[in-house]
JSON list of C-alpha atoms in Angstrom, two decimals:
[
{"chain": "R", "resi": 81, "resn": "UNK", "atom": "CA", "xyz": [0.00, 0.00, 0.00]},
{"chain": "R", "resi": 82, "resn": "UNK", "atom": "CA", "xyz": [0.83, 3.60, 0.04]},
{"chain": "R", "resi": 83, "resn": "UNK", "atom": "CA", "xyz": [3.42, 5.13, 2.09]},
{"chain": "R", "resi": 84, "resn": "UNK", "atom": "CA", "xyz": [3.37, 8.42, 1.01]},
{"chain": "R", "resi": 85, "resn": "UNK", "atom": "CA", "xyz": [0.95, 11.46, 0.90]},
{"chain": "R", "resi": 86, "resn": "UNK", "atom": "CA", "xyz": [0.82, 13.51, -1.87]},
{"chain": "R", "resi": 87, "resn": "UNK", "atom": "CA", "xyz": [-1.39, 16.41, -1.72]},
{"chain": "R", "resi": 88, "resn": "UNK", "atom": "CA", "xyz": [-3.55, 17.89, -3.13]},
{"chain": "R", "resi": 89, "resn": "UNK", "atom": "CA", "xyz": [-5.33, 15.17, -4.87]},
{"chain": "R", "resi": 90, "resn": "UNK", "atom": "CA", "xyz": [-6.53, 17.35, -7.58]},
{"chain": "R", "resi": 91, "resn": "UNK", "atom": "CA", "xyz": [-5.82, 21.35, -8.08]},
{"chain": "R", "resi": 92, "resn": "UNK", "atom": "CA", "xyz": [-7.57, 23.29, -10.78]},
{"chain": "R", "resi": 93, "resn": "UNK", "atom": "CA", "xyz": [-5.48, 26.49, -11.81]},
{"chain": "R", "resi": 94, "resn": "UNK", "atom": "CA", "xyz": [-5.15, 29.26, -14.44]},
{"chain": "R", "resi": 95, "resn": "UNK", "atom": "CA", "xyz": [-3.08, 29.88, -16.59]},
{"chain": "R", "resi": 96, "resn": "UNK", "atom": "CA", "xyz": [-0.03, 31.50, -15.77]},
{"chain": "R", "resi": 97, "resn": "UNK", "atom": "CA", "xyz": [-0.15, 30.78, -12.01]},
{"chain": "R", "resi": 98, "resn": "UNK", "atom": "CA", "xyz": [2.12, 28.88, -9.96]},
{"chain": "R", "resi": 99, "resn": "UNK", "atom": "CA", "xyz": [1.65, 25.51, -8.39]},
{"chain": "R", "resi": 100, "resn": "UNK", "atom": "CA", "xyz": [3.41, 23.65, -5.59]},
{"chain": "R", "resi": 101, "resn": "UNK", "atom": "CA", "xyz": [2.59, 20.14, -4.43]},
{"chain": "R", "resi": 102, "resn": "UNK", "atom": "CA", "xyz": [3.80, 17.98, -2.00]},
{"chain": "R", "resi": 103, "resn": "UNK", "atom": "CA", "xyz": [4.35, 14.76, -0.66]},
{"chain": "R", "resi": 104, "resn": "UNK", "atom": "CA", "xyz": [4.94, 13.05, 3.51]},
{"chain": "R", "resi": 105, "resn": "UNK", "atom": "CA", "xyz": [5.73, 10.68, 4.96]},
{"chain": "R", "resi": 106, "resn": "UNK", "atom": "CA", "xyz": [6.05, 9.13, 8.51]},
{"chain": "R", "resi": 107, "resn": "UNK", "atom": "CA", "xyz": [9.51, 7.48, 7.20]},
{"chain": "R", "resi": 108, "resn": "UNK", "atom": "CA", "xyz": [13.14, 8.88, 5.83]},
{"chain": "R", "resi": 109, "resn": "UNK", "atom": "CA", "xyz": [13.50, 8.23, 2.21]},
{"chain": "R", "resi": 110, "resn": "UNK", "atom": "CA", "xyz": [16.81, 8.83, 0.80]},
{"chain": "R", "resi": 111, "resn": "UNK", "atom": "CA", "xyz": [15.64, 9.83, -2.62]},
{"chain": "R", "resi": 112, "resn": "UNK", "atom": "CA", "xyz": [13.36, 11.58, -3.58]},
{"chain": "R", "resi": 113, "resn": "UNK", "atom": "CA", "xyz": [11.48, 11.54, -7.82]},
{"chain": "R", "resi": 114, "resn": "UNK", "atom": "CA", "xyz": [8.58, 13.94, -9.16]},
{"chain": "R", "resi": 115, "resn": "UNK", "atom": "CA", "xyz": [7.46, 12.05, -12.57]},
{"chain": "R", "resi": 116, "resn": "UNK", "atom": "CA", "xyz": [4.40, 13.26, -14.91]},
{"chain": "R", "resi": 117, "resn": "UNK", "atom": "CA", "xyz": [1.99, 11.39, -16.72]},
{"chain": "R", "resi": 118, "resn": "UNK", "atom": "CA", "xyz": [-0.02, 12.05, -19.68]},
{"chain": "R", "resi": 119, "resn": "UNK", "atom": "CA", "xyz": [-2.98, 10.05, -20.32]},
{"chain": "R", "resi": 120, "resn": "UNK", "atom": "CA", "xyz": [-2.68, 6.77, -21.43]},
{"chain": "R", "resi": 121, "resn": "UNK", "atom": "CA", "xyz": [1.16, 7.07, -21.19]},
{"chain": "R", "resi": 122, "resn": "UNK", "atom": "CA", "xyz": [3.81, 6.14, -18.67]},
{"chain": "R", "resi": 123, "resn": "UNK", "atom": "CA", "xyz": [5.24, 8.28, -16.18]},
{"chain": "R", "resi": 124, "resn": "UNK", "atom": "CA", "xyz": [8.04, 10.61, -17.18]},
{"chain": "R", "resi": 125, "resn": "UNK", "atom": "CA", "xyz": [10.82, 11.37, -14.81]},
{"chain": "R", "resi": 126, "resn": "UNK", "atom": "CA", "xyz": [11.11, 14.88, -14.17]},
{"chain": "R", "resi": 127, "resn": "UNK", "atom": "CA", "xyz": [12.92, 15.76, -11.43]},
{"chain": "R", "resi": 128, "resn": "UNK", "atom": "CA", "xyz": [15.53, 13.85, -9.19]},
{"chain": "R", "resi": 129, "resn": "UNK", "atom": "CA", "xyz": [16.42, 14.51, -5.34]},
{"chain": "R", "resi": 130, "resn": "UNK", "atom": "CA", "xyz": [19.57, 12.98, -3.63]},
{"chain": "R", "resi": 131, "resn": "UNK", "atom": "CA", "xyz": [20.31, 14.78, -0.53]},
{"chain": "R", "resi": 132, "resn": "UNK", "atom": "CA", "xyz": [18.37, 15.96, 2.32]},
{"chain": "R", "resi": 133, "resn": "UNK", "atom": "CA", "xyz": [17.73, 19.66, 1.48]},
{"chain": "R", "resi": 134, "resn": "UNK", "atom": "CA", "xyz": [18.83, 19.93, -2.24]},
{"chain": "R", "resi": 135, "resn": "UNK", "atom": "CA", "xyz": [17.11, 22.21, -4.72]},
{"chain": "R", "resi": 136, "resn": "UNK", "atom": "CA", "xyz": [16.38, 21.52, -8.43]},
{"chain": "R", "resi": 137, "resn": "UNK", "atom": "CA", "xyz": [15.07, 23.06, -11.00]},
{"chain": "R", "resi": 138, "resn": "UNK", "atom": "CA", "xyz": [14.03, 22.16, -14.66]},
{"chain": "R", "resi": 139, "resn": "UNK", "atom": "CA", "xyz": [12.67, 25.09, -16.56]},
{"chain": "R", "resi": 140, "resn": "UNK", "atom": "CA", "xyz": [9.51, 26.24, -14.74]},
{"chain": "R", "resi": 141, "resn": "UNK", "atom": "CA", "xyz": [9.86, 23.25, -12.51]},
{"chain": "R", "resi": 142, "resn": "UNK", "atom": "CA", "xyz": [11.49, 23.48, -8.88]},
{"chain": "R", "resi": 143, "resn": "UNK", "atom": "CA", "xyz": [11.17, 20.24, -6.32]},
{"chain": "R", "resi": 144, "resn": "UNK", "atom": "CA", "xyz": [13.15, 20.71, -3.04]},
{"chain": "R", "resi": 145, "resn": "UNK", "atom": "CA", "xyz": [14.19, 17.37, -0.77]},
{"chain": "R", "resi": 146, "resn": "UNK", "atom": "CA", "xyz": [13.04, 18.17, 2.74]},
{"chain": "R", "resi": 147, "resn": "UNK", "atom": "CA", "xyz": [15.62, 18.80, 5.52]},
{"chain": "R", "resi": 148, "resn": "UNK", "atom": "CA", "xyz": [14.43, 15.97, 7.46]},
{"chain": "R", "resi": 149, "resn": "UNK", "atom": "CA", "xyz": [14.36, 13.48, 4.80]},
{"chain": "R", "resi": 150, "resn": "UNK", "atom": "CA", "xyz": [10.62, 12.82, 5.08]},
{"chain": "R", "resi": 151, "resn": "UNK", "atom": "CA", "xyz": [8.99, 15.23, 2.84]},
{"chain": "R", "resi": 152, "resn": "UNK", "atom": "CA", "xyz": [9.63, 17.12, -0.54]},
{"chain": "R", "resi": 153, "resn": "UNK", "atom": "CA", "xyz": [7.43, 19.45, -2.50]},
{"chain": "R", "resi": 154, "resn": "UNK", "atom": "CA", "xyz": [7.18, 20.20, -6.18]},
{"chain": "R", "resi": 155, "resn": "UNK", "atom": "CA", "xyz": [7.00, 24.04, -7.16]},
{"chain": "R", "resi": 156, "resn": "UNK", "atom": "CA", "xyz": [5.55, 24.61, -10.84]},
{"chain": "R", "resi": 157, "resn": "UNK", "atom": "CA", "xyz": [5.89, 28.47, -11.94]},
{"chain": "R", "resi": 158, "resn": "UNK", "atom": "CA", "xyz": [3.97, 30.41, -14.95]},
{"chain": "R", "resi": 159, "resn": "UNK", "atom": "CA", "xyz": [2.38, 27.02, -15.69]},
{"chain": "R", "resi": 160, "resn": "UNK", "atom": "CA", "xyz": [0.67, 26.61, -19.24]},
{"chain": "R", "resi": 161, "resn": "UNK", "atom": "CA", "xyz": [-1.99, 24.28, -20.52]},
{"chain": "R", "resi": 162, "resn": "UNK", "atom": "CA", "xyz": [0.38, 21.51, -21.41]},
{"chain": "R", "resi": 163, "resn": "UNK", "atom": "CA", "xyz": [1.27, 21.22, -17.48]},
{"chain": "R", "resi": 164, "resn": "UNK", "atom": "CA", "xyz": [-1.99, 19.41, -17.51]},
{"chain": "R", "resi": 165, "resn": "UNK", "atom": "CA", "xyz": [-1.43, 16.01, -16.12]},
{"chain": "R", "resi": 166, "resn": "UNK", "atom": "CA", "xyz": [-0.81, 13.59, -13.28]},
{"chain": "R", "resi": 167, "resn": "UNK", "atom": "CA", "xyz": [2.45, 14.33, -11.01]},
{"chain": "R", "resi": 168, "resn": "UNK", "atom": "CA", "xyz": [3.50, 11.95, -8.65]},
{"chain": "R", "resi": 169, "resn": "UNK", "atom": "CA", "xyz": [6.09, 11.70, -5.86]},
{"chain": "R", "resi": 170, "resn": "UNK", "atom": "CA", "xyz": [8.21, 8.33, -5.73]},
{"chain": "R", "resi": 171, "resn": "UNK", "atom": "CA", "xyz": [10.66, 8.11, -3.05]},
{"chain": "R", "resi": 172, "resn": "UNK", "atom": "CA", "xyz": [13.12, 4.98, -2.26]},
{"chain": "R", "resi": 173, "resn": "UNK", "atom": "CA", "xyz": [14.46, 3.76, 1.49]},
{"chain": "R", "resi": 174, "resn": "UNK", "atom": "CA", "xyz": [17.68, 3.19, 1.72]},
{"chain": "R", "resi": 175, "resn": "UNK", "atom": "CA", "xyz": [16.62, -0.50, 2.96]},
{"chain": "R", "resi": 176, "resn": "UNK", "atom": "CA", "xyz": [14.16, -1.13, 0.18]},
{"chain": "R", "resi": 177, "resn": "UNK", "atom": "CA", "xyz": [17.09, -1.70, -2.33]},
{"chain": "R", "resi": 178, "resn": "UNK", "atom": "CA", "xyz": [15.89, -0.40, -5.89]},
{"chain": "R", "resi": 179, "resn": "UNK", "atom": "CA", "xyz": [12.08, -0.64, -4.42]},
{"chain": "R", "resi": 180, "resn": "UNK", "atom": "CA", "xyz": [10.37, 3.02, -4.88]},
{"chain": "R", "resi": 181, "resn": "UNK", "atom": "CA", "xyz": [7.25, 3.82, -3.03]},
{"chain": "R", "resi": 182, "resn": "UNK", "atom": "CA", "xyz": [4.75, 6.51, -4.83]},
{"chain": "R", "resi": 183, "resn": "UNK", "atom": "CA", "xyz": [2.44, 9.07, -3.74]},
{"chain": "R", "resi": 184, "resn": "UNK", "atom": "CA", "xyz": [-1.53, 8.83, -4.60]},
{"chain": "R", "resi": 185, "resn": "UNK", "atom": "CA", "xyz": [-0.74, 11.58, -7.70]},
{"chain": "R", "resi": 186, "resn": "UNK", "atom": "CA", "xyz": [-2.06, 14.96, -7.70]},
{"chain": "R", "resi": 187, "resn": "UNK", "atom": "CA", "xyz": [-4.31, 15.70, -10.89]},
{"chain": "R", "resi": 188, "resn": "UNK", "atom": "CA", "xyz": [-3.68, 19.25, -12.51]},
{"chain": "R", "resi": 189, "resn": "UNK", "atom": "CA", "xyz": [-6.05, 20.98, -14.72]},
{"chain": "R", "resi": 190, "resn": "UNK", "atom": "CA", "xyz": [-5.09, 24.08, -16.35]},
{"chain": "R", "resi": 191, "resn": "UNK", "atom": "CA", "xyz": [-7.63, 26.83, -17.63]},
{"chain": "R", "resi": 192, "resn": "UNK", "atom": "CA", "xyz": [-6.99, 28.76, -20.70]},
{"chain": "B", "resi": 292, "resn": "UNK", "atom": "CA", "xyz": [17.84, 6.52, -28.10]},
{"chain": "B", "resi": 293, "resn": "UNK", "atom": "CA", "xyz": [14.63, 4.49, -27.68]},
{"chain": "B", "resi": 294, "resn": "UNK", "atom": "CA", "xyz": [12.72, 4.13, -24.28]},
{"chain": "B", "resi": 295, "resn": "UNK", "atom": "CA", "xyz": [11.58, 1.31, -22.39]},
{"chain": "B", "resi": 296, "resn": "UNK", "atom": "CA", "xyz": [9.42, -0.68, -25.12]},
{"chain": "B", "resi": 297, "resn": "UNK", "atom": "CA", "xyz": [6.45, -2.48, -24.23]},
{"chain": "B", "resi": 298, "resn": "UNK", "atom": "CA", "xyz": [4.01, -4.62, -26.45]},
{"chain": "B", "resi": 299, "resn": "UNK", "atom": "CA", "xyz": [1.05, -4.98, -26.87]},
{"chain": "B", "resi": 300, "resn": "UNK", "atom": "CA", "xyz": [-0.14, -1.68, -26.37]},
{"chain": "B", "resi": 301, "resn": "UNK", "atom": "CA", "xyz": [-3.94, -2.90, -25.25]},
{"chain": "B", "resi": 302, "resn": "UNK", "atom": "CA", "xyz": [-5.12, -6.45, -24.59]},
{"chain": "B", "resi": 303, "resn": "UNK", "atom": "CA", "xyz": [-8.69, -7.64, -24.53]},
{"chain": "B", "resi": 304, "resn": "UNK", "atom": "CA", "xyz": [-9.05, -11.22, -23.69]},
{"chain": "B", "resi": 305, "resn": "UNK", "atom": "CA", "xyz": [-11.66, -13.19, -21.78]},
{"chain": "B", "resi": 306, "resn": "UNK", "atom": "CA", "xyz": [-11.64, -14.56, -18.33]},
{"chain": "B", "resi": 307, "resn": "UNK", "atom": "CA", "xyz": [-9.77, -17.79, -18.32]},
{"chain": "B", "resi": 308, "resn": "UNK", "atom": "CA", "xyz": [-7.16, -16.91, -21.20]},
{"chain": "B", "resi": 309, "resn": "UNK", "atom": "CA", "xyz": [-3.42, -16.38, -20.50]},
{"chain": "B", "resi": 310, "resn": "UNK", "atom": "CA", "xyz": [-1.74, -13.35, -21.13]},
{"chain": "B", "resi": 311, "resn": "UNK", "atom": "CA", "xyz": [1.56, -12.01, -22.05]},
{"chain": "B", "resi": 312, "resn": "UNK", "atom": "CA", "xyz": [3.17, -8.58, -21.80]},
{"chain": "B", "resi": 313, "resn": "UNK", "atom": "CA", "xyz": [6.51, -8.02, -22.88]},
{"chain": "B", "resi": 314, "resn": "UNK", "atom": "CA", "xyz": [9.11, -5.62, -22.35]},
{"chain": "B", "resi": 315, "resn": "UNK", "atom": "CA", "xyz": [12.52, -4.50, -24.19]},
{"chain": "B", "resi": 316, "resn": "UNK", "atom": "CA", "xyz": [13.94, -2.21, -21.33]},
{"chain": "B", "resi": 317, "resn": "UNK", "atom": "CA", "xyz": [16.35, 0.43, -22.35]},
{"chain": "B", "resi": 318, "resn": "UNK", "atom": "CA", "xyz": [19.75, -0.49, -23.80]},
{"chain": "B", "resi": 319, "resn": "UNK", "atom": "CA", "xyz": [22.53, -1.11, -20.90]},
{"chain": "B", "resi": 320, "resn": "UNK", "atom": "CA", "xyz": [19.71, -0.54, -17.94]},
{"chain": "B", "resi": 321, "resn": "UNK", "atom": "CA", "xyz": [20.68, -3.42, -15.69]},
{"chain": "B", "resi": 322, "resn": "UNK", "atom": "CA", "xyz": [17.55, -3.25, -13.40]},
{"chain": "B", "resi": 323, "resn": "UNK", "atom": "CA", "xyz": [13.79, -4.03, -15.03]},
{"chain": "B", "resi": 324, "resn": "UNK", "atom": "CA", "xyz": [10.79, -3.49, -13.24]},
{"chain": "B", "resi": 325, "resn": "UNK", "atom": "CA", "xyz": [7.21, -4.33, -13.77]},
{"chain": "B", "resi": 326, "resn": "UNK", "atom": "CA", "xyz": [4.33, -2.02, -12.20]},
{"chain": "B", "resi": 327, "resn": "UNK", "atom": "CA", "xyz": [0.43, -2.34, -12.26]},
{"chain": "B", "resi": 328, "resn": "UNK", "atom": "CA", "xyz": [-1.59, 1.03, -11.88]},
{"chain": "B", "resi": 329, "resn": "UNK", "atom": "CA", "xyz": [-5.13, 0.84, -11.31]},
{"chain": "B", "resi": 330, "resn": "UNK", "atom": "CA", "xyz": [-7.43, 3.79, -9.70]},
{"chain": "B", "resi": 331, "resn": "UNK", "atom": "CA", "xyz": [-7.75, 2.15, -6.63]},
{"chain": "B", "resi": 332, "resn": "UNK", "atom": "CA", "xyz": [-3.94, 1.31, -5.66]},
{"chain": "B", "resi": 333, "resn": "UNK", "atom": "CA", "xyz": [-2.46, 3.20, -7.75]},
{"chain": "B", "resi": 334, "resn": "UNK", "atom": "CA", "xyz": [1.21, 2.34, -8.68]},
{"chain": "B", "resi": 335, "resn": "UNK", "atom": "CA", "xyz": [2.08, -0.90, -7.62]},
{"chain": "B", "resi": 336, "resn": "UNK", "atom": "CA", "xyz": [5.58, -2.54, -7.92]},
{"chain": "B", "resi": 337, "resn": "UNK", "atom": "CA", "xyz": [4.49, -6.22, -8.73]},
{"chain": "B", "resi": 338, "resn": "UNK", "atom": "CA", "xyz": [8.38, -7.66, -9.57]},
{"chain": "B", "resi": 339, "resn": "UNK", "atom": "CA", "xyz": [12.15, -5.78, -10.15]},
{"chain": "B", "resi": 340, "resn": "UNK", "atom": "CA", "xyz": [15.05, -7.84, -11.91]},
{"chain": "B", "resi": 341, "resn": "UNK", "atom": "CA", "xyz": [18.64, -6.54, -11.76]},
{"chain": "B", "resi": 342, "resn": "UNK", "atom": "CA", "xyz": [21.01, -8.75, -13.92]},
{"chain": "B", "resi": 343, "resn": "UNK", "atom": "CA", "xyz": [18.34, -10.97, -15.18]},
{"chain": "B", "resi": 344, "resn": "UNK", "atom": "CA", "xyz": [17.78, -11.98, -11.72]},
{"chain": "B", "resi": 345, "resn": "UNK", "atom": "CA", "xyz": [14.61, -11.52, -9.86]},
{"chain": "B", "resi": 346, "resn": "UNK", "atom": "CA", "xyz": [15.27, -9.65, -6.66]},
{"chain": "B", "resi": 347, "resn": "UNK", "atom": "CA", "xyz": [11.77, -8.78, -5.17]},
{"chain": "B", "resi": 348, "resn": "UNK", "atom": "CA", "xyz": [8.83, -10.07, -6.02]},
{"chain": "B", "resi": 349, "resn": "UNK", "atom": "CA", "xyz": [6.82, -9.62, -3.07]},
{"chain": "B", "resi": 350, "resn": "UNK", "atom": "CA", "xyz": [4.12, -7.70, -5.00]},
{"chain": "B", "resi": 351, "resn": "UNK", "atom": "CA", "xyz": [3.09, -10.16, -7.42]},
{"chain": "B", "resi": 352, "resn": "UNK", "atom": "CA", "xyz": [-0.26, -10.74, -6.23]},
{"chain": "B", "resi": 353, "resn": "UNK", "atom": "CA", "xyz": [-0.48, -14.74, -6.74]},
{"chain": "B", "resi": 354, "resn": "UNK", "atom": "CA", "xyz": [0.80, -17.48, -8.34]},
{"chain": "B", "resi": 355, "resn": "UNK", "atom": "CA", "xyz": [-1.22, -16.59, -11.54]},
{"chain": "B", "resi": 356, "resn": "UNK", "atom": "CA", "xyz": [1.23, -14.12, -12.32]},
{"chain": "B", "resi": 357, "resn": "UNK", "atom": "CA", "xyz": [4.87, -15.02, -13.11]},
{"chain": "B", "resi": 358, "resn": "UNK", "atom": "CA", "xyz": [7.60, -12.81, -15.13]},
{"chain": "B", "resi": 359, "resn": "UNK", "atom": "CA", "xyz": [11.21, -13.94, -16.54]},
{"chain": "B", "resi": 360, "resn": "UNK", "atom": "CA", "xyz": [13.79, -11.81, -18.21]},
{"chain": "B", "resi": 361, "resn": "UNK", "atom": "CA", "xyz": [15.67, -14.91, -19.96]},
{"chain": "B", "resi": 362, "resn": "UNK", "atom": "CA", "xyz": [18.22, -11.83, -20.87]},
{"chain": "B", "resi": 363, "resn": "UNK", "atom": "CA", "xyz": [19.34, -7.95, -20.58]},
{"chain": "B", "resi": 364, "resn": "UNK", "atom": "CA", "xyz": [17.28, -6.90, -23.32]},
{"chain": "B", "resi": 365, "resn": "UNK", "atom": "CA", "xyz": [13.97, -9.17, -22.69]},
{"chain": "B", "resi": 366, "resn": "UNK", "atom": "CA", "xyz": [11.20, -9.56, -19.79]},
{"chain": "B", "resi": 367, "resn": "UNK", "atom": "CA", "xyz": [8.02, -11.39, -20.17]},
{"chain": "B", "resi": 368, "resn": "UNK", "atom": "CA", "xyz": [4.92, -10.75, -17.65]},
{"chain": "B", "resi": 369, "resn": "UNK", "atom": "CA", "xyz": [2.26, -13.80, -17.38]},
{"chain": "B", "resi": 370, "resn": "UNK", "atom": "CA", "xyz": [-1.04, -14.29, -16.49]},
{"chain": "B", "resi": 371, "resn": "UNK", "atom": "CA", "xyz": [-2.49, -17.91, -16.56]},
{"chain": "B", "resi": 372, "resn": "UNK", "atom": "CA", "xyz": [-5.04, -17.64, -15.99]},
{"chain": "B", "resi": 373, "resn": "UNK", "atom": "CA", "xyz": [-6.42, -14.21, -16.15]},
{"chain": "B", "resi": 374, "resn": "UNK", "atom": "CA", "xyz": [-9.18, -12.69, -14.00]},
{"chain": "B", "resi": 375, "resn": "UNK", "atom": "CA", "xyz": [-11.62, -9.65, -14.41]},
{"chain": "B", "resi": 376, "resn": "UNK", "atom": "CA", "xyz": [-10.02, -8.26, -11.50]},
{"chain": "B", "resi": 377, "resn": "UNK", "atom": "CA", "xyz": [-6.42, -8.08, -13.15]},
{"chain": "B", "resi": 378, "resn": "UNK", "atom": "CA", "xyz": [-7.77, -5.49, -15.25]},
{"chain": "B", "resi": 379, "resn": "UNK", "atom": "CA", "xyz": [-5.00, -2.72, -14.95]},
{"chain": "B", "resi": 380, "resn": "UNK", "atom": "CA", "xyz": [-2.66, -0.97, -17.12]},
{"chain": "B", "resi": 381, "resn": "UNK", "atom": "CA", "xyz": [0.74, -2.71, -16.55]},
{"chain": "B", "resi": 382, "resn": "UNK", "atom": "CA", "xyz": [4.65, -0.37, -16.84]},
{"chain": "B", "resi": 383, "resn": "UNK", "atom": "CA", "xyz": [7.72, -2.08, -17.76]},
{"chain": "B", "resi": 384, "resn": "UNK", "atom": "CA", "xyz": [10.44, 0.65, -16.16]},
{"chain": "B", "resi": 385, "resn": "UNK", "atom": "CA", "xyz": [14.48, 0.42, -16.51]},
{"chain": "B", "resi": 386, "resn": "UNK", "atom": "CA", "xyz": [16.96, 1.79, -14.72]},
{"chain": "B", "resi": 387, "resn": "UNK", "atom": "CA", "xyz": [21.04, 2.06, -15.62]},
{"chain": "B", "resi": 388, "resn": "UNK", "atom": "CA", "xyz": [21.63, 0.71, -12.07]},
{"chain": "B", "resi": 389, "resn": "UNK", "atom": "CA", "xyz": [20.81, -1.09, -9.16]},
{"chain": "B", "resi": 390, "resn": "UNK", "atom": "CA", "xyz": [20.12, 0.86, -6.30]},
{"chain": "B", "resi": 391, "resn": "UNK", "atom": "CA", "xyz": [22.04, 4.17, -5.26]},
{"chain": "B", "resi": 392, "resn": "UNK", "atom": "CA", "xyz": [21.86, 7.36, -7.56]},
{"chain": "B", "resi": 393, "resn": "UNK", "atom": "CA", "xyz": [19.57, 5.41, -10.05]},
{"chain": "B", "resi": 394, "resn": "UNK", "atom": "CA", "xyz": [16.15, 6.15, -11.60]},
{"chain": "B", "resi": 395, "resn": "UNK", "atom": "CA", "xyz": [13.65, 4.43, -13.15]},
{"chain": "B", "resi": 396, "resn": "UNK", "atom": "CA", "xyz": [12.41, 5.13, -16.98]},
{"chain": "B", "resi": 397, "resn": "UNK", "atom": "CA", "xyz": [8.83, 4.20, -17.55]},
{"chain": "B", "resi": 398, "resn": "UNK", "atom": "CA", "xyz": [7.51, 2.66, -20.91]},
{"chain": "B", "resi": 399, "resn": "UNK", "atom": "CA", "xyz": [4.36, 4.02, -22.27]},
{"chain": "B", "resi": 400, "resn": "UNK", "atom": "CA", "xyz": [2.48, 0.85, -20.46]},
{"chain": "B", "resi": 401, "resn": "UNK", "atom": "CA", "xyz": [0.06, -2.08, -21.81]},
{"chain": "B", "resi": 402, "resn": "UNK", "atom": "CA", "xyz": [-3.96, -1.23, -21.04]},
{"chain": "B", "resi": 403, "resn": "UNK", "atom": "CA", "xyz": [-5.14, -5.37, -20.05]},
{"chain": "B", "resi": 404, "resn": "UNK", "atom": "CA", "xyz": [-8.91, -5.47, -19.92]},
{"chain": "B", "resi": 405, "resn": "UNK", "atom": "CA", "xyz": [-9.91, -8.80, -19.18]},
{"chain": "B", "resi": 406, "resn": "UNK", "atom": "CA", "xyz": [-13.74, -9.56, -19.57]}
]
């Protein structure tokens, strides 16, 4: 089952504003992955976290790995109708070998 | 360079039937995974192979389902036989290695409706 929780489960924006999402958990991951997904495709890796604290950005997109390891948030600036999608959160344990556990998704619609 | 390639795209079949999915993960990705997504548990890790070798496959859900990958470019997913409730769309993912600074590279997935 799910370890982590993403929120919010669905946001409905306009156009040009920003968005930030984010995902908990009760336990320290030491990884942390924001992927997208278009429908009726697979995810698509879009960020990657690797230390407690670190800051990334790709284009409009920022995610930030949480200080205490148990939390990181995805920042999405200026966004545009093709941010219109699924995002989830995917983090890995540093017991659970290659095993990565992934938030519920948070579903974002963007108005014209 | 090409992605993670899964086949078929969509499967219909009845209840009863066997099913295959198949997956070419990406060239010189040592770890394969298989996932099933559904609305109700979302992502699901169902198997993960690094070297050809099956490392955890805790989340297959029964012995209906088996998967092999007889070699780095090849993994097969089975169902025999299928169910209604297996109903999912199933991700092949790759990833260049096993564990540390890796991540995983999803293919576009395989919609199984079983009726």
């Amino acid at each position: 089952g799910q370890q982590l929780n993403q929120s919010p489960q669905s946001m409905f924006i306009q156009e040009g504003e920003d968005v930030s999402m984010n995902c908990t958990s009760s336990s320290i991951f030491n990884t942390w992955l924001w992927y997208k997904q278009d429908p009726g495709e697979g995810p698509v890796l879009l960020i990657a976290l690797y230390k407690a604290g670190e800051l990334t950005s790709n284009g409009r997109l920022t995610a930030q790995f949480g200080i205490t390891r148990k939390d990181s948030f995805l920042n999405i600036s200026a966004s545009i109708p093709s941010d219109v999608g699924i995002y989830f959160c995917a983090g890995r344990k540093e017991t659970s070998g290659s095993r990565l556990t992934f938030g519920e998704g948070t579903q974002l619609t963007v108005n014209p | 360079d090409a992605g993670v390639i899964q086949s078929p795209r969509h499967e219909v079949t009845e209840m009863g039937q066997e099913v295959t999915l198949r997956c070419k993960p990406i060239s010189g990705h040592n770890s394969l995974f298989w996932y099933r997504q559904t609305m109700m548990r979302g992502l699901e890790l169902l198997i993960y192979f690094n070297n050809n070798v099956p490392i955890d496959d805790s989340g297959m859900p029964e012995d209906r389902f088996s998967a092999k990958m007889p070699n780095a470019s090849f993994s097969t997913l089975k169902i025999q036989p299928s169910e209604p409730r297996d109903s999912a769309v199933y991700f092949c993912a790759s990833s260049p290695r096993r564990g540390g600074l890796d991540t995983q590279y999803f293919g576009p997935g395989t919609r199984l409706t079983v009726l």
